[in-house]
Short mmCIF file of C-alpha atoms in Angstrom, two decimals:
data_model
loop_
_atom_site.label_atom_id
_atom_site.label_comp_id
_atom_site.label_asym_id
_atom_site.label_seq_id
_atom_site.Cartn_x
_atom_site.Cartn_y
_atom_site.Cartn_z
CA THR Q 1288 -78.08 99.35 74.01
CA TRP Q 1289 -80.02 97.42 76.60
CA THR Q 1290 -82.38 94.47 76.51
CA ASP Q 1291 -85.05 93.87 79.15
CA GLY Q 1292 -84.39 90.79 81.23
CA THR Q 1293 -86.91 88.21 82.41
CA GLY Q 1294 -86.59 85.62 85.13
CA THR Q 1295 -83.05 85.29 86.46
CA SER Q 1296 -80.98 84.57 83.32
CA PHE Q 1297 -80.39 85.43 79.69
CA GLU Q 1298 -78.76 83.75 76.69
CA LEU Q 1299 -75.64 84.89 74.86
CA GLU Q 1300 -75.17 83.95 71.22
CA GLU Q 1301 -72.01 82.26 70.02
CA GLY Q 1302 -69.05 84.62 69.89
CA GLU Q 1303 -66.28 86.33 71.85
CA TYR Q 1304 -67.17 89.07 74.36
CA ALA Q 1305 -64.48 91.36 75.77
CA ASP Q 1306 -64.24 92.43 79.39
CA GLY Q 1307 -66.87 95.11 80.00
CA GLU Q 1308 -69.07 94.28 77.04
CA VAL Q 1309 -71.62 92.12 78.84
CA VAL Q 1310 -73.15 94.04 81.74
CA VAL Q 1311 -76.39 93.97 83.75
CA ARG Q 1312 -78.25 96.52 85.86
CA GLN Q 1313 -81.47 96.69 87.81
CA THR Q 1314 -84.05 99.40 88.47
CA ASP Q 1315 -86.08 99.35 91.65
CA ALA Q 1316 -89.78 100.06 92.04
CA ALA Q 1317 -89.07 103.74 92.63
CA GLY Q 1318 -87.16 104.02 89.36
CA ASN Q 1319 -83.63 104.16 90.78
CA THR Q 1320 -81.06 102.34 88.55
CA SER Q 1321 -78.03 100.51 89.90
CA ASP Q 1322 -74.45 100.54 88.71
CA ASN Q 1323 -73.52 97.88 86.15
CA GLY Q 1324 -72.54 94.36 87.09
CA GLU Q 1325 -69.96 92.94 84.66
CA LEU Q 1326 -69.68 89.39 83.38
CA GLY Q 1327 -66.06 89.69 82.24
CA ALA Q 1328 -64.43 88.33 79.11
CA VAL Q 1329 -66.13 85.19 77.83
CA THR Q 1330 -66.23 83.05 74.70
CA ILE Q 1331 -69.47 81.28 73.79
CA ASP Q 1332 -68.73 78.27 71.57
CA THR Q 1333 -71.68 76.06 70.71
CA THR Q 1334 -70.20 74.45 67.58
CA SER Q 1335 -69.29 70.80 68.00
CA PRO Q 1336 -66.19 69.20 66.46
CA GLY Q 1337 -68.83 67.09 64.74
CA GLY Q 1338 -70.42 70.06 62.97
CA ASP Q 1339 -73.22 72.41 64.00
CA ASP Q 1340 -75.47 69.57 65.13
CA GLY Q 1341 -72.64 67.29 66.32
CA SER Q 1342 -73.70 64.54 63.94
CA ASP Q 1343 -70.33 64.08 62.23
CA ALA Q 1344 -68.40 61.31 63.97
CA PRO Q 1345 -64.74 60.28 63.99
CA VAL Q 1346 -63.77 56.87 62.61
CA LEU Q 1347 -61.93 54.42 64.87
CA ALA Q 1348 -59.65 51.66 63.56
CA ILE Q 1349 -57.57 49.08 65.43
CA ALA Q 1350 -55.48 47.09 62.96
CA GLU Q 1351 -54.51 44.45 65.52
CA ALA Q 1352 -58.20 43.61 65.97
CA ASP Q 1353 -58.76 42.75 62.29
CA ASP Q 1354 -58.86 39.07 63.27
CA ASN Q 1355 -61.24 39.90 66.17
CA TYR Q 1356 -58.54 39.09 68.76
CA ILE Q 1357 -55.82 40.92 70.69
CA ASN Q 1358 -53.12 38.45 71.77
CA ALA Q 1359 -50.17 38.63 74.16
CA ASP Q 1360 -47.69 39.92 71.57
CA GLU Q 1361 -50.09 42.59 70.31
CA ILE Q 1362 -50.94 43.88 73.78
CA SER Q 1363 -47.34 43.96 75.03
CA ASP Q 1364 -46.64 47.30 73.32
CA GLY Q 1365 -50.18 48.60 73.84
CA ILE Q 1366 -53.18 48.45 71.52
CA GLN Q 1367 -52.65 50.86 68.63
CA ALA Q 1368 -55.74 52.93 67.79
CA VAL Q 1369 -56.07 55.27 64.79
CA VAL Q 1370 -58.81 57.91 64.88
CA THR Q 1371 -59.82 59.71 61.69
CA LEU Q 1372 -60.81 63.25 62.66
CA THR Q 1373 -63.98 65.11 61.66
CA ASP Q 1374 -63.76 68.20 59.46
CA GLY Q 1375 -64.65 70.36 62.46
CA THR Q 1376 -61.71 69.20 64.58
CA GLN Q 1377 -59.22 71.91 65.59
CA ALA Q 1378 -55.83 71.92 67.29
CA GLY Q 1379 -56.37 71.77 71.04
CA ASP Q 1380 -59.45 69.58 70.81
CA SER Q 1381 -59.21 66.28 72.67
CA VAL Q 1382 -59.80 62.77 71.36
CA THR Q 1383 -60.91 60.23 73.96
CA VAL Q 1384 -60.95 56.50 73.27
CA THR Q 1385 -62.87 54.42 75.81
CA LEU Q 1386 -62.08 50.71 76.11
CA THR Q 1387 -64.66 48.69 78.05
CA ASP Q 1388 -63.34 45.30 79.10
CA SER Q 1389 -65.17 42.06 79.89
CA GLU Q 1390 -65.62 43.06 83.54
CA GLY Q 1391 -67.35 46.32 82.56
CA ALA Q 1392 -64.39 48.50 83.56
CA GLU Q 1393 -64.03 51.62 81.38
CA HIS Q 1394 -60.45 52.62 80.52
CA LEU Q 1395 -60.22 56.19 79.14
CA PHE Q 1396 -57.35 57.40 76.96
CA THR Q 1397 -57.26 61.09 75.98
CA HIS Q 1398 -55.03 62.80 73.42
CA ILE Q 1399 -54.79 66.54 72.63
CA VAL Q 1400 -54.89 67.14 68.89
CA THR Q 1401 -52.00 69.05 67.30
CA GLY Q 1402 -52.09 71.24 64.21
CA ALA Q 1403 -50.07 68.65 62.28
CA GLU Q 1404 -52.61 65.98 63.17
CA VAL Q 1405 -55.46 68.22 61.99
CA SER Q 1406 -53.63 68.59 58.66
CA ALA Q 1407 -53.05 64.84 58.48
CA GLY Q 1408 -56.67 64.17 59.39
CA GLN Q 1409 -55.95 61.53 62.01
CA VAL Q 1410 -54.32 60.79 65.35
CA GLU Q 1411 -52.64 57.63 66.59
CA MET Q 1412 -53.10 56.55 70.20
CA THR Q 1413 -51.71 53.74 72.33
CA LEU Q 1414 -54.10 51.99 74.72
CA ASN Q 1415 -52.12 50.46 77.58
CA GLY Q 1416 -53.55 47.90 80.01
CA PRO Q 1417 -53.88 45.86 82.00
CA PHE Q 1418 -57.31 44.85 80.74
CA ALA Q 1419 -59.48 41.91 81.75
CA GLU Q 1420 -59.36 38.89 79.47
CA GLY Q 1421 -62.39 38.37 77.25
CA ALA Q 1422 -64.74 40.47 75.13
CA ALA Q 1423 -63.90 44.18 74.87
CA SER Q 1424 -65.20 47.18 72.94
CA THR Q 1425 -63.74 50.58 72.01
CA VAL Q 1426 -65.27 53.88 70.89
CA ALA Q 1427 -63.85 57.36 70.22
CA VAL Q 1428 -65.26 60.89 70.65
CA ILE Q 1429 -63.83 64.36 69.98
CA THR Q 1430 -64.41 67.20 72.48
CA ASP Q 1431 -63.41 70.87 72.17
CA ASP Q 1432 -62.29 73.29 74.90
CA ALA Q 1433 -65.86 74.48 75.44
CA GLY Q 1434 -67.09 70.94 76.13
CA ASN Q 1435 -68.88 70.40 72.81
CA SER Q 1436 -68.59 66.78 71.69
CA SER Q 1437 -68.92 65.02 68.38
CA ALA Q 1438 -71.08 61.99 67.90
CA ASP Q 1439 -69.48 58.71 69.00
CA SER Q 1440 -67.34 56.88 66.47
CA ASN Q 1441 -68.04 53.39 65.20
CA GLU Q 1442 -67.57 50.71 67.87
CA VAL Q 1443 -64.66 48.28 67.45
CA THR Q 1444 -65.07 44.99 69.31
CA PHE Q 1445 -62.59 42.19 69.88
CA THR Q 1446 -61.57 39.50 72.37
CA ILE Q 1447 -58.51 39.96 74.57
CA ASP Q 1448 -56.78 36.58 74.84
CA THR Q 1449 -53.21 36.62 76.13
CA PHE Q 1450 -53.01 33.06 77.47
CA ALA Q 1451 -50.92 30.60 75.46
CA PRO Q 1452 -52.42 27.14 74.93
CA ASP Q 1453 -50.85 24.06 76.49
CA ALA Q 1454 -48.07 22.34 74.57
CA PRO Q 1455 -49.43 19.54 72.38
CA THR Q 1456 -48.09 16.01 72.76
CA ALA Q 1457 -46.26 13.95 70.14
CA GLU Q 1458 -46.12 10.16 70.19
CA LEU Q 1459 -45.20 7.46 67.73
CA ALA Q 1460 -48.30 5.94 66.21
CA GLU Q 1461 -46.65 2.54 66.52
CA ASP Q 1462 -43.43 1.37 68.19
CA THR Q 1463 -42.61 -1.78 66.26
CA GLY Q 1464 -39.24 -2.46 67.89
CA SER Q 1465 -38.52 -5.53 70.00
CA ASP Q 1466 -39.23 -3.37 73.05
CA ALA Q 1467 -42.47 -1.41 72.72
CA THR Q 1468 -40.84 1.55 74.44
CA ASP Q 1469 -37.42 1.58 72.75
CA GLY Q 1470 -38.32 4.35 70.29
CA MET Q 1471 -37.41 2.19 67.30
CA THR Q 1472 -40.06 1.67 64.67
CA SER Q 1473 -40.70 0.93 61.04
CA ASN Q 1474 -43.68 3.29 61.07
CA GLY Q 1475 -42.77 6.97 60.76
CA THR Q 1476 -46.22 8.32 61.68
CA VAL Q 1477 -46.25 10.66 64.69
CA ASN Q 1478 -49.60 11.40 66.32
CA VAL Q 1479 -50.23 14.90 67.73
CA ASP Q 1480 -52.71 15.30 70.57
CA GLY Q 1481 -53.93 18.07 72.88
CA LEU Q 1482 -54.80 20.50 70.08
CA GLU Q 1483 -57.27 23.28 70.86
CA ASP Q 1484 -60.30 23.90 68.66
CA ASP Q 1485 -59.48 26.38 65.85
CA ALA Q 1486 -55.76 26.19 66.67
CA THR Q 1487 -53.08 25.69 64.01
CA TRP Q 1488 -50.02 23.58 64.65
CA GLU Q 1489 -46.58 22.90 63.26
CA TYR Q 1490 -43.68 20.56 63.79
CA SER Q 1491 -39.90 20.75 63.60
CA ILE Q 1492 -37.27 18.03 63.15
CA ASP Q 1493 -34.28 20.26 63.96
CA GLY Q 1494 -35.14 21.34 67.47
CA GLY Q 1495 -37.22 24.34 66.39
CA ASP Q 1496 -34.88 26.07 63.92
CA THR Q 1497 -37.33 25.47 61.08
CA TRP Q 1498 -41.01 24.60 61.19
CA THR Q 1499 -43.47 22.81 58.92
CA ASP Q 1500 -47.22 23.43 59.04
CA GLY Q 1501 -49.16 20.44 60.30
CA THR Q 1502 -52.49 19.16 59.02
CA GLY Q 1503 -54.91 16.80 60.66
CA THR Q 1504 -53.49 15.18 63.80
CA SER Q 1505 -50.29 13.50 62.60
CA PHE Q 1506 -47.18 13.86 60.47
CA GLU Q 1507 -44.59 11.53 58.92
CA LEU Q 1508 -40.92 11.25 59.83
CA GLU Q 1509 -38.46 10.10 57.20
CA GLU Q 1510 -36.06 7.26 57.92
CA GLY Q 1511 -33.28 8.24 60.28
CA GLU Q 1512 -32.24 8.76 63.86
CA TYR Q 1513 -33.66 11.69 65.79
CA ALA Q 1514 -32.10 12.79 69.07
CA ASP Q 1515 -34.09 13.86 72.12
CA GLY Q 1516 -35.35 17.42 71.53
CA GLU Q 1517 -35.04 17.34 67.75
CA VAL Q 1518 -38.66 16.47 66.95
CA VAL Q 1519 -40.98 19.02 68.55
CA VAL Q 1520 -44.52 20.30 67.99
CA ARG Q 1521 -46.32 23.47 68.99
CA GLN Q 1522 -49.74 25.03 68.48
CA THR Q 1523 -51.04 28.57 67.99
CA ASP Q 1524 -54.55 29.43 69.17
CA ALA Q 1525 -57.13 31.49 67.28
CA ALA Q 1526 -55.88 34.67 68.97
CA GLY Q 1527 -52.30 34.07 67.82
CA ASN Q 1528 -50.76 32.91 71.12
CA THR Q 1529 -48.18 30.14 70.62
CA SER Q 1530 -47.62 27.30 73.08
CA ASP Q 1531 -44.39 25.85 74.41
CA ASN Q 1532 -42.94 22.92 72.51
CA GLY Q 1533 -44.09 19.36 73.00
CA GLU Q 1534 -41.24 16.87 72.44
CA LEU Q 1535 -41.33 13.44 70.86
CA GLY Q 1536 -38.10 12.21 72.45
CA ALA Q 1537 -35.32 10.15 70.86
CA VAL Q 1538 -36.57 7.85 68.09
CA THR Q 1539 -35.20 5.80 65.23
CA ILE Q 1540 -37.24 5.36 62.07
CA ASP Q 1541 -36.09 2.26 60.14
CA THR Q 1542 -38.21 1.47 57.10
#
């Protein structure tokens, strides 16, 4: 069977066409008809992994970004992304996660979906840097072999902060000894300074083997002698990066 052509093209419906099935011919003004020109074997696939209209979208989750930050420890092994697949996803489709960093650079990560992942309904991907420090966003899309794409996933935003804060300082609130710098005092209050906004801090009296959460900007030492390096403080910023230790030095608390 033949269909009259118009213009210089025609449309094939979705389906698989074997070699020799799709052919064209022309007839000149005198009525002479040419041999057939063959298209060859083709597959027309217009169905998106997001459904017929492509509206179904994957769901993107990044557990490390639950606190809105990615810190140095979290980024060292790569950012772990989990993409929940659409019902239309098949083995061989590709999942692409795009991370846009604070400098506007787009980092693309593509994964080919396996049959096991289709059955599980999700894929796990590792996003490796380096990425610029600062605000970043991620989004996922599923694309099949024919180039049909789903709608974009939800956008996950976070701040990349891999810089540790400076070590806080620790000083006796009052050195009551005969020499104001002898480290001997009857007042066990230790003032902590250099804390970042929104940072948490802690102190140790055994050189960092065990730590106690700090509150405010000071803590109390019990009576006793403390060697150099025993009393230390550190802070952790909002992103979860921990500073080096700040040391009090050798002191004697005599109450």
